[in-house]
mmCIF file of C-alpha atoms in Angstrom:
data_model
loop_
_atom_site.group_PDB
_atom_site.id
_atom_site.type_symbol
_atom_site.label_atom_id
_atom_site.label_comp_id
_atom_site.label_asym_id
_atom_site.label_seq_id
_atom_site.Cartn_x
_atom_site.Cartn_y
_atom_site.Cartn_z
ATOM 1 C CA MET L 1 -17.840 23.836 4.161
ATOM 2 C CA GLY L 2 -14.325 22.520 4.924
ATOM 3 C CA ASP L 3 -13.406 18.876 4.601
ATOM 4 C CA THR L 4 -16.909 17.492 4.902
ATOM 5 C CA VAL L 5 -19.153 15.441 2.668
ATOM 6 C CA CYS L 6 -22.928 15.248 2.632
ATOM 7 C CA ASN L 7 -24.190 11.777 3.351
ATOM 8 C CA GLY L 8 -27.217 11.642 1.083
ATOM 9 C CA THR L 9 -28.558 8.358 2.436
ATOM 10 C CA HIS L 10 -30.554 10.140 5.158
ATOM 11 C CA SER L 11 -33.466 12.508 4.722
ATOM 12 C CA LYS L 12 -31.496 15.145 6.643
ATOM 13 C CA LYS L 13 -28.111 15.282 4.960
ATOM 14 C CA LEU L 14 -25.409 14.890 7.571
ATOM 15 C CA LEU L 15 -22.096 16.678 7.228
ATOM 16 C CA LEU L 16 -19.413 14.062 7.744
ATOM 17 C CA SER L 17 -15.647 14.412 7.862
ATOM 18 C CA ASP L 18 -13.831 12.700 5.007
ATOM 19 C CA PRO L 19 -12.845 9.652 7.121
ATOM 20 C CA GLU L 20 -16.446 9.324 8.391
ATOM 21 C CA ALA L 21 -17.904 9.644 4.893
ATOM 22 C CA PHE L 22 -15.326 7.135 3.631
ATOM 23 C CA ASP L 23 -16.285 4.565 6.275
ATOM 24 C CA ALA L 24 -19.996 5.177 5.711
ATOM 25 C CA MET L 25 -19.664 4.483 1.976
ATOM 26 C CA PHE L 26 -18.103 1.029 2.352
ATOM 27 C CA GLU L 27 -21.323 -0.802 3.211
ATOM 28 C CA GLU L 28 -23.061 0.811 0.209
ATOM 29 C CA LEU L 29 -20.307 -0.369 -2.135
ATOM 30 C CA VAL L 30 -20.410 -3.911 -0.721
ATOM 31 C CA THR L 31 -24.184 -3.984 -1.279
ATOM 32 C CA GLU L 32 -23.745 -2.663 -4.813
ATOM 33 C CA LEU L 33 -21.241 -5.434 -5.577
ATOM 34 C CA THR L 34 -23.181 -8.290 -3.962
ATOM 35 C CA ASP L 35 -26.903 -7.561 -4.202
ATOM 36 C CA GLY L 36 -27.556 -10.206 -6.838
ATOM 37 C CA ASN L 37 -27.490 -7.807 -9.773
ATOM 38 C CA LEU L 38 -26.012 -10.530 -11.995
ATOM 39 C CA GLN L 39 -29.606 -11.641 -12.664
ATOM 40 C CA ASP L 40 -28.895 -15.232 -11.708
ATOM 41 C CA PRO L 41 -30.353 -16.541 -8.433
ATOM 42 C CA GLY L 42 -27.925 -19.479 -8.620
ATOM 43 C CA LEU L 43 -25.105 -17.059 -7.739
ATOM 44 C CA ALA L 44 -26.569 -16.037 -4.373
ATOM 45 C CA SER L 45 -24.176 -18.136 -2.271
ATOM 46 C CA ALA L 46 -21.112 -16.983 -4.276
ATOM 47 C CA LEU L 47 -22.176 -13.334 -3.845
ATOM 48 C CA ASN L 48 -22.658 -13.912 -0.113
ATOM 49 C CA ARG L 49 -19.127 -15.301 -0.055
ATOM 50 C CA LEU L 50 -17.882 -12.147 -1.848
ATOM 51 C CA ARG L 51 -19.637 -10.009 0.759
ATOM 52 C CA GLU L 52 -17.869 -11.898 3.565
ATOM 53 C CA ILE L 53 -14.497 -11.633 1.771
ATOM 54 C CA LEU L 54 -14.837 -7.866 1.273
ATOM 55 C CA ILE L 55 -15.944 -7.159 4.853
ATOM 56 C CA TYR L 56 -13.135 -9.250 6.358
ATOM 57 C CA ASN L 57 -10.267 -8.117 4.131
ATOM 58 C CA VAL L 58 -10.844 -4.603 2.825
ATOM 59 C CA PRO L 59 -11.661 -2.108 5.605
ATOM 60 C CA GLY L 60 -9.246 -3.091 8.395
ATOM 61 C CA GLY L 61 -6.185 -0.976 7.558
ATOM 62 C CA LYS L 62 -5.194 2.629 8.250
ATOM 63 C CA LYS L 63 -6.906 3.652 4.963
ATOM 64 C CA ASN L 64 -4.220 6.238 4.176
ATOM 65 C CA ARG L 65 -4.160 5.216 0.502
ATOM 66 C CA GLY L 66 -7.911 5.441 0.040
ATOM 67 C CA LEU L 67 -8.320 8.731 1.888
ATOM 68 C CA SER L 68 -5.446 10.257 -0.090
ATOM 69 C CA VAL L 69 -7.648 10.404 -3.192
ATOM 70 C CA ILE L 70 -10.198 12.798 -1.675
ATOM 71 C CA GLY L 71 -7.449 14.571 0.310
ATOM 72 C CA SER L 72 -5.456 15.204 -2.878
ATOM 73 C CA LEU L 73 -8.536 16.214 -4.881
ATOM 74 C CA ARG L 74 -9.371 18.853 -2.260
ATOM 75 C CA GLU L 75 -5.936 20.403 -2.878
ATOM 76 C CA LEU L 76 -6.179 20.148 -6.679
ATOM 77 C CA LEU L 77 -9.675 21.579 -7.283
ATOM 78 C CA PRO L 78 -11.193 24.870 -6.056
ATOM 79 C CA PRO L 79 -14.121 24.370 -3.620
ATOM 80 C CA SER L 80 -16.598 25.502 -6.283
ATOM 81 C CA GLN L 81 -15.738 22.419 -8.370
ATOM 82 C CA LEU L 82 -15.937 19.967 -5.457
ATOM 83 C CA THR L 83 -19.549 18.940 -6.032
ATOM 84 C CA GLN L 84 -21.098 16.188 -3.933
ATOM 85 C CA ASP L 85 -20.930 13.855 -6.947
ATOM 86 C CA THR L 86 -17.206 14.565 -7.369
ATOM 87 C CA LEU L 87 -16.525 13.939 -3.680
ATOM 88 C CA GLN L 88 -18.547 10.704 -3.706
ATOM 89 C CA GLN L 89 -16.579 9.498 -6.743
ATOM 90 C CA ALA L 90 -13.294 10.328 -5.007
ATOM 91 C CA LEU L 91 -14.387 8.244 -2.002
ATOM 92 C CA MET L 92 -15.357 5.369 -4.296
ATOM 93 C CA VAL L 93 -12.001 5.454 -6.146
ATOM 94 C CA GLY L 94 -10.331 5.508 -2.726
ATOM 95 C CA TRP L 95 -12.123 2.271 -1.841
ATOM 96 C CA CYS L 96 -10.967 0.771 -5.167
ATOM 97 C CA ILE L 97 -7.376 1.419 -4.022
ATOM 98 C CA GLU L 98 -8.113 -0.187 -0.647
ATOM 99 C CA MET L 99 -9.531 -3.191 -2.537
ATOM 100 C CA LEU L 100 -6.400 -3.393 -4.686
ATOM 101 C CA GLN L 101 -4.339 -3.394 -1.488
ATOM 102 C CA ALA L 102 -6.545 -6.147 -0.005
ATOM 103 C CA PHE L 103 -6.140 -8.260 -3.164
ATOM 104 C CA PHE L 104 -2.342 -7.962 -2.953
ATOM 105 C CA LEU L 105 -2.220 -8.700 0.780
ATOM 106 C CA MET L 106 -4.505 -11.740 0.620
ATOM 107 C CA ALA L 107 -2.213 -13.322 -1.980
ATOM 108 C CA ASP L 108 0.970 -12.058 -0.291
ATOM 109 C CA ASP L 109 -0.010 -13.661 3.015
ATOM 110 C CA ILE L 110 -0.361 -17.071 1.326
ATOM 111 C CA MET L 111 3.029 -16.743 -0.395
ATOM 112 C CA ASP L 112 4.713 -15.639 2.847
ATOM 113 C CA ALA L 113 2.833 -18.174 5.020
ATOM 114 C CA SER L 114 1.881 -15.240 7.280
ATOM 115 C CA VAL L 115 -0.297 -15.841 10.324
ATOM 116 C CA THR L 116 -1.865 -12.489 11.196
ATOM 117 C CA ARG L 117 -2.804 -9.386 9.281
ATOM 118 C CA ARG L 118 -4.207 -6.174 10.787
ATOM 119 C CA GLY L 119 -4.565 -7.830 14.182
ATOM 120 C CA GLN L 120 -6.643 -10.800 12.991
ATOM 121 C CA PRO L 121 -5.870 -14.169 11.355
ATOM 122 C CA CYS L 122 -4.970 -13.936 7.664
ATOM 123 C CA TRP L 123 -7.968 -14.797 5.480
ATOM 124 C CA TYR L 124 -6.447 -18.059 4.179
ATOM 125 C CA LYS L 125 -5.811 -19.140 7.800
ATOM 126 C CA ARG L 126 -9.504 -19.095 8.666
ATOM 127 C CA ASP L 127 -11.283 -22.435 9.053
ATOM 128 C CA GLY L 128 -12.454 -23.818 5.739
ATOM 129 C CA ILE L 129 -10.706 -21.187 3.592
ATOM 130 C CA GLY L 130 -7.125 -22.355 2.903
ATOM 131 C CA LEU L 131 -6.028 -22.016 -0.727
ATOM 132 C CA ASP L 132 -9.563 -21.091 -1.819
ATOM 133 C CA ALA L 133 -8.313 -17.648 -0.745
ATOM 134 C CA ILE L 134 -6.490 -17.451 -4.108
ATOM 135 C CA ASN L 135 -9.794 -17.255 -5.982
ATOM 136 C CA ASP L 136 -11.188 -14.977 -3.258
ATOM 137 C CA SER L 137 -8.378 -12.514 -3.958
ATOM 138 C CA PHE L 138 -9.276 -12.573 -7.689
ATOM 139 C CA LEU L 139 -12.868 -11.706 -6.766
ATOM 140 C CA VAL L 140 -11.665 -8.653 -4.847
ATOM 141 C CA GLU L 141 -9.576 -7.498 -7.821
ATOM 142 C CA SER L 142 -12.462 -7.962 -10.277
ATOM 143 C CA SER L 143 -14.741 -5.958 -7.981
ATOM 144 C CA ILE L 144 -12.542 -2.884 -8.521
ATOM 145 C CA TYR L 145 -13.322 -2.782 -12.236
ATOM 146 C CA ARG L 146 -17.028 -3.424 -11.708
ATOM 147 C CA LEU L 147 -17.205 -0.412 -9.390
ATOM 148 C CA LEU L 148 -15.213 1.838 -11.718
ATOM 149 C CA ARG L 149 -17.422 0.829 -14.631
ATOM 150 C CA LYS L 150 -20.666 1.393 -12.753
ATOM 151 C CA GLN L 151 -19.707 4.722 -11.242
ATOM 152 C CA CYS L 152 -17.209 6.390 -13.596
ATOM 153 C CA ARG L 153 -18.058 5.077 -17.040
ATOM 154 C CA ASP L 154 -19.406 8.426 -18.271
ATOM 155 C CA GLN L 155 -16.550 10.478 -16.844
ATOM 156 C CA PRO L 156 -13.764 11.899 -19.050
ATOM 157 C CA TYR L 157 -11.172 10.323 -16.723
ATOM 158 C CA TYR L 158 -12.613 6.769 -16.867
ATOM 159 C CA VAL L 159 -10.078 5.338 -19.350
ATOM 160 C CA HIS L 160 -7.213 7.089 -17.538
ATOM 161 C CA LEU L 161 -8.240 5.359 -14.298
ATOM 162 C CA LEU L 162 -8.589 1.959 -15.987
ATOM 163 C CA GLU L 163 -5.116 2.260 -17.509
ATOM 164 C CA LEU L 164 -3.673 3.560 -14.234
ATOM 165 C CA PHE L 165 -5.104 0.691 -12.139
ATOM 166 C CA ASN L 166 -4.021 -1.899 -14.728
ATOM 167 C CA GLU L 167 -0.494 -0.528 -15.047
ATOM 168 C CA THR L 168 -0.095 -0.162 -11.283
ATOM 169 C CA THR L 169 -1.218 -3.754 -10.728
ATOM 170 C CA PHE L 170 1.337 -4.966 -13.298
ATOM 171 C CA GLN L 171 4.124 -2.894 -11.702
ATOM 172 C CA THR L 172 3.273 -4.250 -8.243
ATOM 173 C CA GLU L 173 3.227 -7.841 -9.483
ATOM 174 C CA LEU L 174 6.631 -7.356 -11.146
ATOM 175 C CA GLY L 175 7.946 -6.051 -7.826
ATOM 176 C CA GLN L 176 6.508 -9.058 -6.011
ATOM 177 C CA ALA L 177 8.107 -11.405 -8.580
ATOM 178 C CA LEU L 178 11.490 -9.743 -8.037
ATOM 179 C CA ASP L 179 11.037 -9.998 -4.271
ATOM 180 C CA LEU L 180 10.180 -13.714 -4.433
ATOM 181 C CA MET L 181 13.103 -14.433 -6.790
ATOM 182 C CA THR L 182 15.567 -12.509 -4.613
ATOM 183 C CA ALA L 183 14.681 -14.387 -1.441
ATOM 184 C CA PRO L 184 13.403 -17.922 -2.065
ATOM 185 C CA PRO L 185 12.572 -19.418 1.376
ATOM 186 C CA ASP L 186 14.953 -22.375 1.179
ATOM 187 C CA GLN L 187 17.867 -20.802 -0.715
ATOM 188 C CA ILE L 188 19.721 -18.347 1.442
ATOM 189 C CA ASP L 189 22.167 -16.315 -0.638
ATOM 190 C CA LEU L 190 22.983 -12.964 0.952
ATOM 191 C CA ASN L 191 24.927 -11.897 -2.164
ATOM 192 C CA ARG L 192 21.575 -11.220 -3.842
ATOM 193 C CA PHE L 193 20.770 -8.596 -1.205
ATOM 194 C CA THR L 194 22.146 -5.406 -2.764
ATOM 195 C CA MET L 195 20.804 -1.902 -2.158
ATOM 196 C CA GLU L 196 20.166 -1.508 -5.900
ATOM 197 C CA ARG L 197 18.028 -4.678 -6.013
ATOM 198 C CA TYR L 198 16.260 -3.667 -2.799
ATOM 199 C CA LYS L 199 15.327 -0.221 -4.155
ATOM 200 C CA THR L 200 13.967 -1.719 -7.391
ATOM 201 C CA ILE L 201 11.764 -4.148 -5.454
ATOM 202 C CA VAL L 202 10.440 -1.350 -3.250
ATOM 203 C CA LYS L 203 9.747 1.006 -6.139
ATOM 204 C CA TYR L 204 7.656 -1.558 -8.009
ATOM 205 C CA LYS L 205 6.168 -3.596 -5.161
ATOM 206 C CA THR L 206 5.140 -0.727 -2.869
ATOM 207 C CA ALA L 207 5.740 2.823 -4.060
ATOM 208 C CA PHE L 208 3.628 2.847 -7.228
ATOM 209 C CA TYR L 209 0.416 1.534 -5.691
ATOM 210 C CA SER L 210 0.759 3.087 -2.244
ATOM 211 C CA PHE L 211 1.853 6.586 -3.229
ATOM 212 C CA TYR L 212 1.610 7.344 -6.930
ATOM 213 C CA LEU L 213 -1.751 5.610 -7.530
ATOM 214 C CA PRO L 214 -3.882 7.681 -5.084
ATOM 215 C CA VAL L 215 -2.429 11.034 -6.160
ATOM 216 C CA ALA L 216 -2.453 10.167 -9.885
ATOM 217 C CA SER L 217 -6.114 9.112 -9.560
ATOM 218 C CA ALA L 218 -6.968 12.492 -8.025
ATOM 219 C CA MET L 219 -4.954 14.298 -10.718
ATOM 220 C CA TYR L 220 -6.874 12.553 -13.507
ATOM 221 C CA MET L 221 -10.167 13.297 -11.743
ATOM 222 C CA ALA L 222 -9.109 16.973 -11.587
ATOM 223 C CA GLY L 223 -8.400 16.938 -15.332
ATOM 224 C CA ILE L 224 -4.602 16.965 -14.958
ATOM 225 C CA ASN L 225 -3.565 14.560 -17.717
ATOM 226 C CA SER L 226 -0.169 15.726 -18.948
ATOM 227 C CA ASP L 227 2.731 13.291 -18.780
ATOM 228 C CA GLU L 228 4.998 16.065 -17.495
ATOM 229 C CA GLU L 229 2.767 16.771 -14.466
ATOM 230 C CA HIS L 230 2.431 13.069 -13.712
ATOM 231 C CA ASN L 231 6.186 12.490 -14.002
ATOM 232 C CA ASN L 232 6.843 15.389 -11.613
ATOM 233 C CA ALA L 233 4.427 13.910 -9.070
ATOM 234 C CA LYS L 234 5.992 10.464 -9.560
ATOM 235 C CA HIS L 235 9.511 11.745 -8.688
ATOM 236 C CA ILE L 236 8.280 12.972 -5.321
ATOM 237 C CA LEU L 237 5.918 10.101 -4.524
ATOM 238 C CA LEU L 238 8.372 7.315 -5.351
ATOM 239 C CA GLU L 239 10.887 8.826 -2.901
ATOM 240 C CA MET L 240 8.136 8.813 -0.282
ATOM 241 C CA GLY L 241 7.251 5.233 -1.133
ATOM 242 C CA GLU L 242 10.850 4.118 -0.725
ATOM 243 C CA PHE L 243 11.011 5.686 2.711
ATOM 244 C CA PHE L 244 7.651 4.147 3.690
ATOM 245 C CA GLN L 245 8.872 0.620 2.882
ATOM 246 C CA ILE L 246 12.182 1.123 4.691
ATOM 247 C CA GLN L 247 10.159 2.278 7.682
ATOM 248 C CA ASP L 248 7.954 -0.816 7.324
ATOM 249 C CA ASP L 249 11.053 -3.029 7.319
ATOM 250 C CA PHE L 250 12.332 -1.283 10.441
ATOM 251 C CA LEU L 251 8.964 -1.738 12.212
ATOM 252 C CA ASP L 252 8.895 -5.434 11.221
ATOM 253 C CA CYS L 253 11.870 -5.938 13.536
ATOM 254 C CA TYR L 254 11.587 -3.068 16.013
ATOM 255 C CA GLY L 255 7.854 -2.266 16.052
ATOM 256 C CA ASP L 256 5.449 -3.335 18.797
ATOM 257 C CA PRO L 257 3.073 -6.044 17.423
ATOM 258 C CA ALA L 258 0.345 -4.665 19.719
ATOM 259 C CA VAL L 259 0.618 -1.381 17.784
ATOM 260 C CA THR L 260 1.443 -2.620 14.260
ATOM 261 C CA GLY L 261 -1.148 -5.440 14.270
ATOM 262 C CA LYS L 262 1.289 -7.962 12.808
ATOM 263 C CA ILE L 263 4.118 -10.146 14.036
ATOM 264 C CA GLY L 264 7.274 -9.431 12.053
ATOM 265 C CA THR L 265 8.718 -12.404 10.141
ATOM 266 C CA ASP L 266 11.184 -10.799 7.703
ATOM 267 C CA ILE L 267 14.216 -12.502 9.308
ATOM 268 C CA GLN L 268 12.606 -15.973 9.292
ATOM 269 C CA ASP L 269 11.253 -15.424 5.748
ATOM 270 C CA ASN L 270 14.694 -14.600 4.307
ATOM 271 C CA LYS L 271 13.336 -11.226 3.172
ATOM 272 C CA CYS L 272 15.408 -8.714 1.253
ATOM 273 C CA SER L 273 14.750 -6.117 3.953
ATOM 274 C CA TRP L 274 16.458 -2.721 4.341
ATOM 275 C CA LEU L 275 17.885 -3.856 7.696
ATOM 276 C CA VAL L 276 19.732 -6.853 6.239
ATOM 277 C CA VAL L 277 20.889 -4.933 3.143
ATOM 278 C CA LYS L 278 22.177 -2.037 5.256
ATOM 279 C CA ALA L 279 23.762 -4.414 7.797
ATOM 280 C CA LEU L 280 25.640 -6.190 4.985
ATOM 281 C CA GLU L 281 27.119 -2.835 3.941
ATOM 282 C CA VAL L 282 28.608 -2.114 7.376
ATOM 283 C CA MET L 283 29.374 -5.487 9.015
ATOM 284 C CA THR L 284 32.700 -7.311 9.443
ATOM 285 C CA PRO L 285 33.423 -10.677 7.737
ATOM 286 C CA GLU L 286 32.961 -12.402 11.142
ATOM 287 C CA GLN L 287 29.554 -10.800 11.602
ATOM 288 C CA LYS L 288 28.617 -11.800 8.061
ATOM 289 C CA SER L 289 29.324 -15.459 8.819
ATOM 290 C CA VAL L 290 26.960 -15.237 11.851
ATOM 291 C CA LEU L 291 24.320 -13.652 9.621
ATOM 292 C CA GLU L 292 24.743 -16.365 6.957
ATOM 293 C CA ALA L 293 24.315 -19.064 9.598
ATOM 294 C CA CYS L 294 21.166 -17.529 11.096
ATOM 295 C CA TYR L 295 19.273 -15.465 8.485
ATOM 296 C CA GLY L 296 16.218 -17.134 6.970
ATOM 297 C CA ARG L 297 16.047 -19.746 9.751
ATOM 298 C CA LYS L 298 12.777 -20.331 11.597
ATOM 299 C CA ASP L 299 14.132 -21.202 15.059
ATOM 300 C CA GLU L 300 13.931 -18.520 17.738
ATOM 301 C CA SER L 301 17.619 -18.629 18.684
ATOM 302 C CA SER L 302 18.681 -17.843 15.066
ATOM 303 C CA VAL L 303 16.219 -14.938 14.912
ATOM 304 C CA ALA L 304 17.490 -13.653 18.282
ATOM 305 C CA LYS L 305 21.107 -13.788 17.018
ATOM 306 C CA VAL L 306 20.215 -11.733 13.933
ATOM 307 C CA LYS L 307 18.503 -9.156 16.145
ATOM 308 C CA GLU L 308 21.559 -9.050 18.436
ATOM 309 C CA LEU L 309 23.694 -8.432 15.350
ATOM 310 C CA TYR L 310 21.396 -5.579 14.243
ATOM 311 C CA ASN L 311 21.676 -4.019 17.700
ATOM 312 C CA ALA L 312 25.479 -4.382 17.716
ATOM 313 C CA LEU L 313 25.546 -2.599 14.339
ATOM 314 C CA GLN L 314 23.315 0.161 15.790
ATOM 315 C CA MET L 315 20.639 -0.310 13.145
ATOM 316 C CA PRO L 316 18.090 1.916 14.954
ATOM 317 C CA THR L 317 20.558 4.812 14.854
ATOM 318 C CA LEU L 318 21.331 4.199 11.158
ATOM 319 C CA TYR L 319 17.586 4.080 10.464
ATOM 320 C CA HIS L 320 16.851 7.378 12.241
ATOM 321 C CA THR L 321 19.708 9.042 10.324
ATOM 322 C CA TYR L 322 18.230 7.706 7.087
ATOM 323 C CA GLU L 323 14.758 8.980 8.075
ATOM 324 C CA GLU L 324 16.069 12.511 8.590
ATOM 325 C CA GLU L 325 18.039 12.458 5.303
ATOM 326 C CA SER L 326 15.016 11.142 3.404
ATOM 327 C CA TYR L 327 12.814 13.930 4.781
ATOM 328 C CA GLN L 328 15.338 16.571 3.695
ATOM 329 C CA ARG L 329 15.569 14.959 0.239
ATOM 330 C CA LEU L 330 11.789 14.998 -0.037
ATOM 331 C CA GLN L 331 11.595 18.730 0.746
ATOM 332 C CA LYS L 332 14.088 19.387 -2.080
ATOM 333 C CA LEU L 333 12.137 17.186 -4.517
ATOM 334 C CA ILE L 334 8.910 19.028 -3.698
ATOM 335 C CA ALA L 335 10.590 22.397 -4.296
ATOM 336 C CA GLN L 336 12.100 21.131 -7.557
ATOM 337 C CA HIS L 337 9.234 19.145 -9.095
ATOM 338 C CA ALA L 338 6.003 20.535 -7.662
ATOM 339 C CA GLN L 339 6.117 24.034 -9.139
ATOM 340 C CA SER L 340 2.650 23.786 -10.691
ATOM 341 C CA LEU L 341 1.134 21.297 -8.230
ATOM 342 C CA PRO L 342 0.050 22.302 -4.718
ATOM 343 C CA HIS L 343 2.785 21.374 -2.235
ATOM 344 C CA ALA L 344 0.099 20.389 0.282
ATOM 345 C CA VAL L 345 -0.721 17.274 -1.787
ATOM 346 C CA PHE L 346 2.723 15.910 -0.946
ATOM 347 C CA LEU L 347 3.165 17.435 2.494
ATOM 348 C CA ASN L 348 -0.110 15.911 3.746
ATOM 349 C CA PHE L 349 1.205 12.478 2.760
ATOM 350 C CA ALA L 350 4.597 13.146 4.365
ATOM 351 C CA LYS L 351 2.974 14.141 7.666
ATOM 352 C CA LYS L 352 1.200 10.790 7.834
ATOM 353 C CA ILE L 353 4.254 8.623 7.304
ATOM 354 C CA TYR L 354 7.313 10.265 8.837
ATOM 355 C CA LYS L 355 7.756 9.266 12.506
ATOM 356 C CA ARG L 356 4.852 6.773 12.393
ATOM 357 C CA ASN L 357 4.930 3.696 14.647
ATOM 358 C CA LYS L 358 2.577 1.378 12.744
#
């Protein structure tokens, strides 16, 4: 049958591609979460609010994380074991990951004072929302566990998924804490920006939830529970996650906002970005004094000077060299650590992220 899923909501079951089936499921999950099943009519307006929050914040991204669950499961299980129920559960777990991402981003945008996200105003920037968005983000996080409970409670992997989502959330929040502590908006201290600190932030803030979580979820769903197998997958996926964030940092400065959907603010926000960390490694003392005078400043001329400095240091060339080296390193890690796991699980991910422009 290939990579298709039956959509059982119609009398004639339609064969949908995974992305189509994934999109089609979202409305069903929103209804399941908001249809008043808390048995209290007084909650109707709060549940309507939750519906609005989910529709605005969850489905707008590239959905790579969510689709990686079903994509990985297809590589891990033989077709005979990919029942419709199994595929539907993989799609649902994928949406739980997209909801986790939305929860992080809603809160992140408030902390960073961001303006746009995915080509539309950040949720907290909408009229009448403001800091109420903090509680809205909690509602999105809680919805993950309600879905898992309703749909996976009888499955042998249920507790594994609960522990995985909890641990991944904790790891991501530790990474965010480290990021915030390394670059407080009004205290510019470039000595904090070391490559070691940068890599720790990236590992915890991005790599675990964006790369390990989707594949680990699929592994547990396929009955692969051993620590050794999970550690092997983690080696490969954390390398990929590090590259993905470095690429994100590069696109923040050099990407086209019309393509990326967001206006980069890492320079103004005093972010511990790969570009500034790498620049500090190769610049002269004179260039460093320009950087110290301009980095983390909001005015356009300071931002322009930092970008001029990056260009003078040939940051795009350094980045493309890094990209090539990272890809070679990844191939070696796959050969070394993926002996008993299908290489396609990792190669499919790699294809999506290397050379991307958004």
